[in-house]
Amino acid sequence: MADTRTFDDRDGWIWFDGKLVPWREANVHVLTHALHYASSVFEGQRAYGGKIFALTRHSERLVNSARILGFELPWSVPELDAACEQVLKANNLTDAYLRPVAWRGSEQMGVSAQATKPHVAIAAWEWGAYFGDKALDRGLRLDIAPYRRPAPYTAPVNAKAAGLYMICTLSKHHAEGRGFNDALMFDWRGQVAEATGANAFFIRDNVLHTPTPDCFLNGITRQTVIELAKKRGIEVQERTIWPEELETFEQFFLTGSAAEVTPVQSAGPWNFEVGALSRQLAKDYSDLVNGRLSNS
Ligand code: PMP
């Protein structure tokens, strides 16, 4: 059973700046730079049967995201990998979600953060299907987000940075308030971009189409699904997609470490079927992460 208590009131262990601390003691001060100025980056990855999928790629992205925000983590990628494994074991988890987070500390207040020290914490917990089990079968209903993904000259779009999620939470709340599961976001040019926490793929005539990730995260799941599709001999087109084209696609699914491969039934006025190829790729992904398919 998943734990229904608030996230600060649970049993277990959190890796905090190099050592495991009791869950309830993994705290930061209110004058932490990250809390005021969003100087924080994070990761999200899943473990399946005790093995963390694409662990090193996630650790590398965490280090790189921090670097994009101008700070170096005091732990190497292998050290972060080992810390994630340690957290999983310490909490007796085999199928779980892991959340590494890195942030600037409380040594300095104000916009400048030169004197702050970097911190890293890693937590893990059981987390079922991101959108719930029903979504996998029927497909998600997406609203169109009121906010657009910013241009690369407006925000550090290649970092998985907390600050970039402000418009995602607002868009998700807007969607949920109107009875939708999530929102499809366009970018600053008006092109189709992604959902609030997952990348987008479309299918027409058994060809996969996905927006070029030039102002949003090139997700690890996205890259994995592209490889899986190519392995099946399916053509994949990474390109500009304008909203006008959405009515011509037959299928639509989202990808993400938390979301995995989740079909979409509608986005704004456009409808899609939960079709065979979407289901096949969802199964391929599930087989791969569960060690039932080789990644070579
Ligand atoms: N876009 C956004 C905004 C996300 O939060 C995520 C989840 N990290 C993704 C895309 C997918 O990334 P990944 O497949 O690496 O989890």
Coordinates of C-alpha atoms and ligand atoms in Angstrom, one line a residue:
M1 CA 0.0 0.0 0.0
A2 CA 1.2 3.5 -0.8
D3 CA 1.8 5.7 2.1
T4 CA -0.9 8.4 2.4
R5 CA 0.8 10.5 5.0
T6 CA 2.2 13.9 4.1
F7 CA 5.7 13.8 2.6
D8 CA 7.4 15.2 5.7
D9 CA 5.8 12.7 8.1
R10 CA 6.9 9.3 7.0
D11 CA 9.2 6.5 8.2
G12 CA 12.3 5.7 6.3
W13 CA 15.7 7.2 5.3
I14 CA 16.7 10.1 3.1
W15 CA 20.2 10.6 1.8
F16 CA 21.1 14.2 2.8
D17 CA 24.5 15.7 1.9
G18 CA 26.4 12.4 2.0
K19 CA 24.6 10.4 4.7
L20 CA 21.3 8.7 5.4
V21 CA 19.2 10.7 7.9
P22 CA 15.8 9.7 9.4
W23 CA 13.0 10.8 7.0
R24 CA 11.5 13.5 9.4
E25 CA 14.9 15.0 10.0
A26 CA 15.7 15.8 6.3
N27 CA 14.9 19.5 6.7
V28 CA 16.2 22.9 5.4
H29 CA 16.1 26.4 6.9
V30 CA 13.4 28.9 5.7
L31 CA 16.2 31.2 4.5
T32 CA 17.4 28.8 2.0
H33 CA 18.3 30.5 -1.3
A34 CA 16.4 27.8 -3.3
L35 CA 13.2 28.4 -1.5
H36 CA 13.2 32.1 -2.4
Y37 CA 14.8 32.2 -5.8
A38 CA 14.2 28.7 -7.3
S39 CA 18.0 27.9 -7.3
S40 CA 17.1 24.2 -7.3
V41 CA 17.3 21.3 -9.8
F42 CA 15.9 17.8 -9.5
E43 CA 15.5 14.4 -11.0
G44 CA 12.9 11.7 -11.0
Q45 CA 13.5 8.1 -11.8
R46 CA 11.9 4.7 -11.2
A47 CA 13.2 1.5 -9.9
Y48 CA 11.7 -1.7 -11.2
G49 CA 12.3 -5.0 -9.4
G50 CA 15.2 -3.3 -7.4
K51 CA 16.9 -1.9 -10.5
I52 CA 16.8 1.8 -11.2
F53 CA 16.2 2.4 -14.9
A54 CA 18.7 4.7 -16.7
L55 CA 20.2 5.7 -13.3
T56 CA 23.5 7.1 -14.6
R57 CA 21.7 9.2 -17.2
H58 CA 19.6 10.7 -14.5
S59 CA 22.6 11.4 -12.2
E60 CA 24.4 13.0 -15.2
R61 CA 21.4 15.2 -15.9
L62 CA 21.2 16.3 -12.3
V63 CA 24.9 17.4 -12.3
N64 CA 24.4 19.1 -15.7
S65 CA 21.2 20.9 -14.6
A66 CA 23.1 22.3 -11.5
R67 CA 25.9 23.4 -13.8
I68 CA 23.5 25.2 -16.1
L69 CA 22.2 27.0 -13.0
G70 CA 25.8 27.9 -12.2
F71 CA 26.6 25.5 -9.3
E72 CA 28.8 22.4 -9.1
L73 CA 27.6 19.4 -7.0
P74 CA 30.2 18.1 -4.5
W75 CA 29.3 14.6 -5.5
S76 CA 30.3 12.8 -8.7
V77 CA 27.9 10.9 -11.0
P78 CA 29.1 7.5 -9.6
E79 CA 28.7 8.8 -6.1
L80 CA 25.2 9.9 -6.9
D81 CA 24.4 6.6 -8.5
A82 CA 25.6 4.8 -5.4
A83 CA 23.6 7.1 -3.1
C84 CA 20.4 6.3 -5.1
E85 CA 21.0 2.6 -4.7
Q86 CA 21.7 3.1 -1.0
V87 CA 18.4 5.0 -0.5
L88 CA 16.4 2.2 -2.3
K89 CA 17.9 -0.5 -0.1
A90 CA 17.7 1.5 3.2
N91 CA 14.0 1.9 2.6
N92 CA 13.4 -1.7 1.6
L93 CA 12.0 -0.6 -1.8
T94 CA 12.1 -2.5 -5.1
D95 CA 9.5 -0.8 -7.2
A96 CA 9.7 2.9 -6.4
Y97 CA 10.2 6.5 -7.5
L98 CA 13.4 8.3 -6.6
R99 CA 13.7 12.0 -6.2
P100 CA 17.2 13.5 -6.1
V101 CA 17.2 17.3 -5.6
A102 CA 20.1 19.7 -5.5
W103 CA 19.9 23.3 -4.2
R104 CA 21.7 26.4 -3.1
G105 CA 21.8 26.8 0.7
S106 CA 21.3 29.6 3.2
E107 CA 24.6 31.3 3.3
Q108 CA 23.4 34.3 1.3
M109 CA 20.0 36.1 0.8
G110 CA 19.2 38.3 -2.2
V111 CA 19.3 37.5 -5.9
S112 CA 23.1 36.8 -6.0
A113 CA 23.9 33.4 -4.7
Q114 CA 27.7 33.3 -5.2
A115 CA 28.4 32.4 -1.5
T116 CA 25.8 29.7 -1.2
K117 CA 26.8 26.1 -0.7
P118 CA 25.3 23.3 -2.9
H119 CA 23.3 20.6 -1.2
V120 CA 21.9 17.3 -2.4
A121 CA 19.2 15.0 -1.0
I122 CA 17.6 11.8 -2.4
A123 CA 14.3 10.4 -1.3
A124 CA 12.4 7.4 -2.5
W125 CA 8.9 6.1 -2.1
E126 CA 6.3 3.8 -3.7
W127 CA 4.4 5.5 -6.5
G128 CA 1.9 3.8 -8.7
A129 CA 0.9 5.0 -12.2
Y130 CA 1.4 8.8 -12.4
F131 CA -2.0 9.4 -13.9
G132 CA -3.7 6.4 -12.2
D133 CA -4.4 3.0 -13.7
K134 CA -7.6 4.0 -15.6
A135 CA -5.6 6.4 -17.8
L136 CA -3.5 3.6 -19.3
D137 CA -6.6 2.0 -20.7
R138 CA -8.8 4.9 -21.7
G139 CA -6.3 7.6 -22.3
L140 CA -5.9 11.0 -20.7
R141 CA -8.0 14.1 -21.3
L142 CA -5.8 17.1 -21.8
D143 CA -6.7 20.8 -21.6
I144 CA -4.7 23.4 -23.5
A145 CA -2.3 25.1 -21.1
P146 CA -2.7 28.9 -20.5
Y147 CA 1.1 29.2 -20.3
R148 CA 3.7 28.5 -23.0
R149 CA 7.1 27.0 -22.8
P150 CA 9.6 29.8 -22.7
A151 CA 12.2 30.5 -25.4
P152 CA 15.8 29.4 -24.7
Y153 CA 16.8 33.0 -24.4
T154 CA 14.1 33.5 -21.7
A155 CA 15.0 30.6 -19.4
P156 CA 17.5 27.8 -19.0
V157 CA 15.3 25.3 -20.8
N158 CA 17.7 22.4 -20.8
A159 CA 18.0 22.2 -17.0
K160 CA 15.5 20.2 -15.0
A161 CA 15.1 23.3 -12.8
A162 CA 12.4 23.9 -10.2
G163 CA 11.8 27.4 -11.5
L164 CA 10.6 26.1 -14.9
Y165 CA 7.8 24.2 -13.1
M166 CA 6.0 27.3 -12.0
I167 CA 4.0 27.5 -15.2
C168 CA 3.5 23.7 -15.2
T169 CA 1.9 23.7 -11.8
L170 CA -0.3 26.6 -12.8
S171 CA -1.3 25.0 -16.1
K172 CA -1.9 21.6 -14.3
H173 CA -4.2 23.3 -11.7
H174 CA -6.0 25.2 -14.5
A175 CA -6.6 21.9 -16.3
E176 CA -7.7 20.0 -13.1
G177 CA -10.0 22.8 -12.2
R178 CA -11.8 22.2 -15.5
G179 CA -12.0 18.5 -15.1
F180 CA -9.0 17.5 -17.2
N181 CA -6.0 15.2 -16.3
D182 CA -3.3 17.5 -17.5
A183 CA -2.5 20.1 -20.1
L184 CA -0.8 20.2 -23.4
M185 CA 1.6 23.2 -23.6
F186 CA 2.5 25.1 -26.7
D187 CA 5.8 27.0 -26.9
W188 CA 6.5 30.7 -27.2
R189 CA 6.2 30.4 -31.0
G190 CA 2.8 28.7 -30.7
Q191 CA 4.2 25.3 -31.7
V192 CA 3.2 22.1 -29.9
A193 CA 5.7 21.4 -27.0
E194 CA 4.8 18.9 -24.3
A195 CA 2.6 18.3 -21.3
T196 CA 3.3 19.7 -17.8
G197 CA 5.7 16.9 -16.8
A198 CA 6.0 14.6 -19.8
N199 CA 6.9 14.7 -23.5
A200 CA 4.5 14.2 -26.4
F201 CA 4.3 11.7 -29.3
F202 CA 1.8 11.5 -32.1
I203 CA 1.0 8.7 -34.5
R204 CA -0.3 8.9 -38.1
D205 CA -0.1 6.0 -40.6
N206 CA 2.2 4.1 -38.2
V207 CA 4.8 7.0 -38.2
L208 CA 5.8 8.6 -34.9
H209 CA 5.9 12.4 -34.8
T210 CA 7.4 14.3 -31.9
P211 CA 8.3 18.0 -31.4
T212 CA 12.0 18.9 -31.5
P213 CA 13.0 19.5 -27.9
D214 CA 14.6 22.9 -28.4
C215 CA 12.8 24.7 -25.6
F216 CA 11.9 21.8 -23.2
L217 CA 13.5 18.7 -21.8
N218 CA 14.6 16.0 -24.2
G219 CA 13.3 13.4 -21.8
I220 CA 15.2 10.2 -21.1
T221 CA 11.9 8.2 -21.6
R222 CA 11.4 10.1 -24.9
Q223 CA 14.9 9.1 -26.1
T224 CA 14.2 5.5 -24.9
V225 CA 10.9 5.3 -26.8
I226 CA 12.4 6.7 -29.9
E227 CA 15.0 3.8 -29.8
L228 CA 12.3 1.2 -29.1
A229 CA 10.3 2.5 -32.1
K230 CA 13.3 2.4 -34.4
K231 CA 14.0 -1.1 -33.2
R232 CA 10.6 -2.1 -34.5
G233 CA 11.4 -0.4 -37.8
I234 CA 9.0 2.4 -37.1
E235 CA 9.8 5.8 -38.6
V236 CA 10.3 8.6 -36.1
Q237 CA 10.1 12.2 -37.2
E238 CA 11.4 14.9 -34.8
R239 CA 10.2 18.1 -36.1
T240 CA 8.1 21.3 -35.7
I241 CA 4.5 20.5 -35.1
W242 CA 1.9 23.3 -35.2
P243 CA -1.5 22.9 -33.4
E244 CA -3.3 22.9 -36.8
E245 CA -1.8 19.5 -37.5
L246 CA -3.2 17.9 -34.3
E247 CA -6.5 17.0 -36.0
T248 CA -4.6 14.8 -38.5
F249 CA -3.0 12.5 -35.9
E250 CA -4.7 9.2 -35.0
Q251 CA -2.9 8.5 -31.7
F252 CA -1.2 10.6 -29.0
F253 CA 0.8 9.5 -26.0
L254 CA 3.0 11.0 -23.3
T255 CA 6.3 9.8 -22.0
G256 CA 8.2 10.4 -18.8
S257 CA 10.0 8.6 -16.0
A258 CA 7.0 9.1 -13.7
A259 CA 4.3 9.0 -16.5
E260 CA 6.0 6.1 -18.4
V261 CA 4.0 5.7 -21.6
T262 CA 0.5 7.0 -21.2
P263 CA -2.0 7.3 -24.0
V264 CA -4.1 10.5 -24.6
Q265 CA -7.7 10.4 -25.7
S266 CA -8.2 14.2 -26.2
A267 CA -6.3 17.5 -26.1
G268 CA -8.5 20.6 -26.3
P269 CA -10.8 20.1 -29.3
W270 CA -8.8 17.2 -30.8
N271 CA -9.6 13.5 -30.3
F272 CA -7.4 10.4 -30.5
E273 CA -7.8 6.7 -30.2
V274 CA -5.8 4.5 -27.8
G275 CA -4.4 2.5 -30.6
A276 CA -2.3 -0.6 -31.2
L277 CA 1.0 1.1 -31.7
S278 CA 0.7 3.2 -28.6
R279 CA -0.1 0.1 -26.6
Q280 CA 2.8 -1.8 -28.2
L281 CA 5.3 1.0 -27.3
A282 CA 3.9 1.1 -23.8
K283 CA 4.4 -2.6 -23.5
D284 CA 7.9 -2.4 -25.0
Y285 CA 8.8 0.3 -22.5
S286 CA 7.4 -1.8 -19.6
D287 CA 9.3 -4.8 -20.8
L288 CA 12.5 -2.9 -21.1
V289 CA 12.4 -1.2 -17.7
N290 CA 11.4 -4.5 -16.1
G291 CA 14.4 -6.3 -17.7
R292 CA 12.3 -8.4 -20.1
L293 CA 13.8 -6.8 -23.2
S294 CA 17.5 -6.0 -23.9
N295 CA 18.4 -2.4 -24.5
S296 CA 21.1 -3.2 -27.0
Ligands
PMP1 N1 9.1 17.3 -19.6 C1 8.9 17.7 -18.3 C2 8.5 19.1 -18.1 C3 9.2 16.8 -17.3 O1 9.0 17.2 -16.0 C4 9.6 15.5 -17.6 C5 9.8 14.5 -16.4 N2 11.1 14.6 -16.0 C6 9.8 15.1 -18.9 C7 9.5 16.0 -19.9 C8 10.2 13.7 -19.3 O2 11.5 13.5 -18.9 P1 12.1 12.1 -18.5 O3 11.6 11.1 -19.5 O4 13.6 12.2 -18.5 O5 11.6 11.7 -17.1

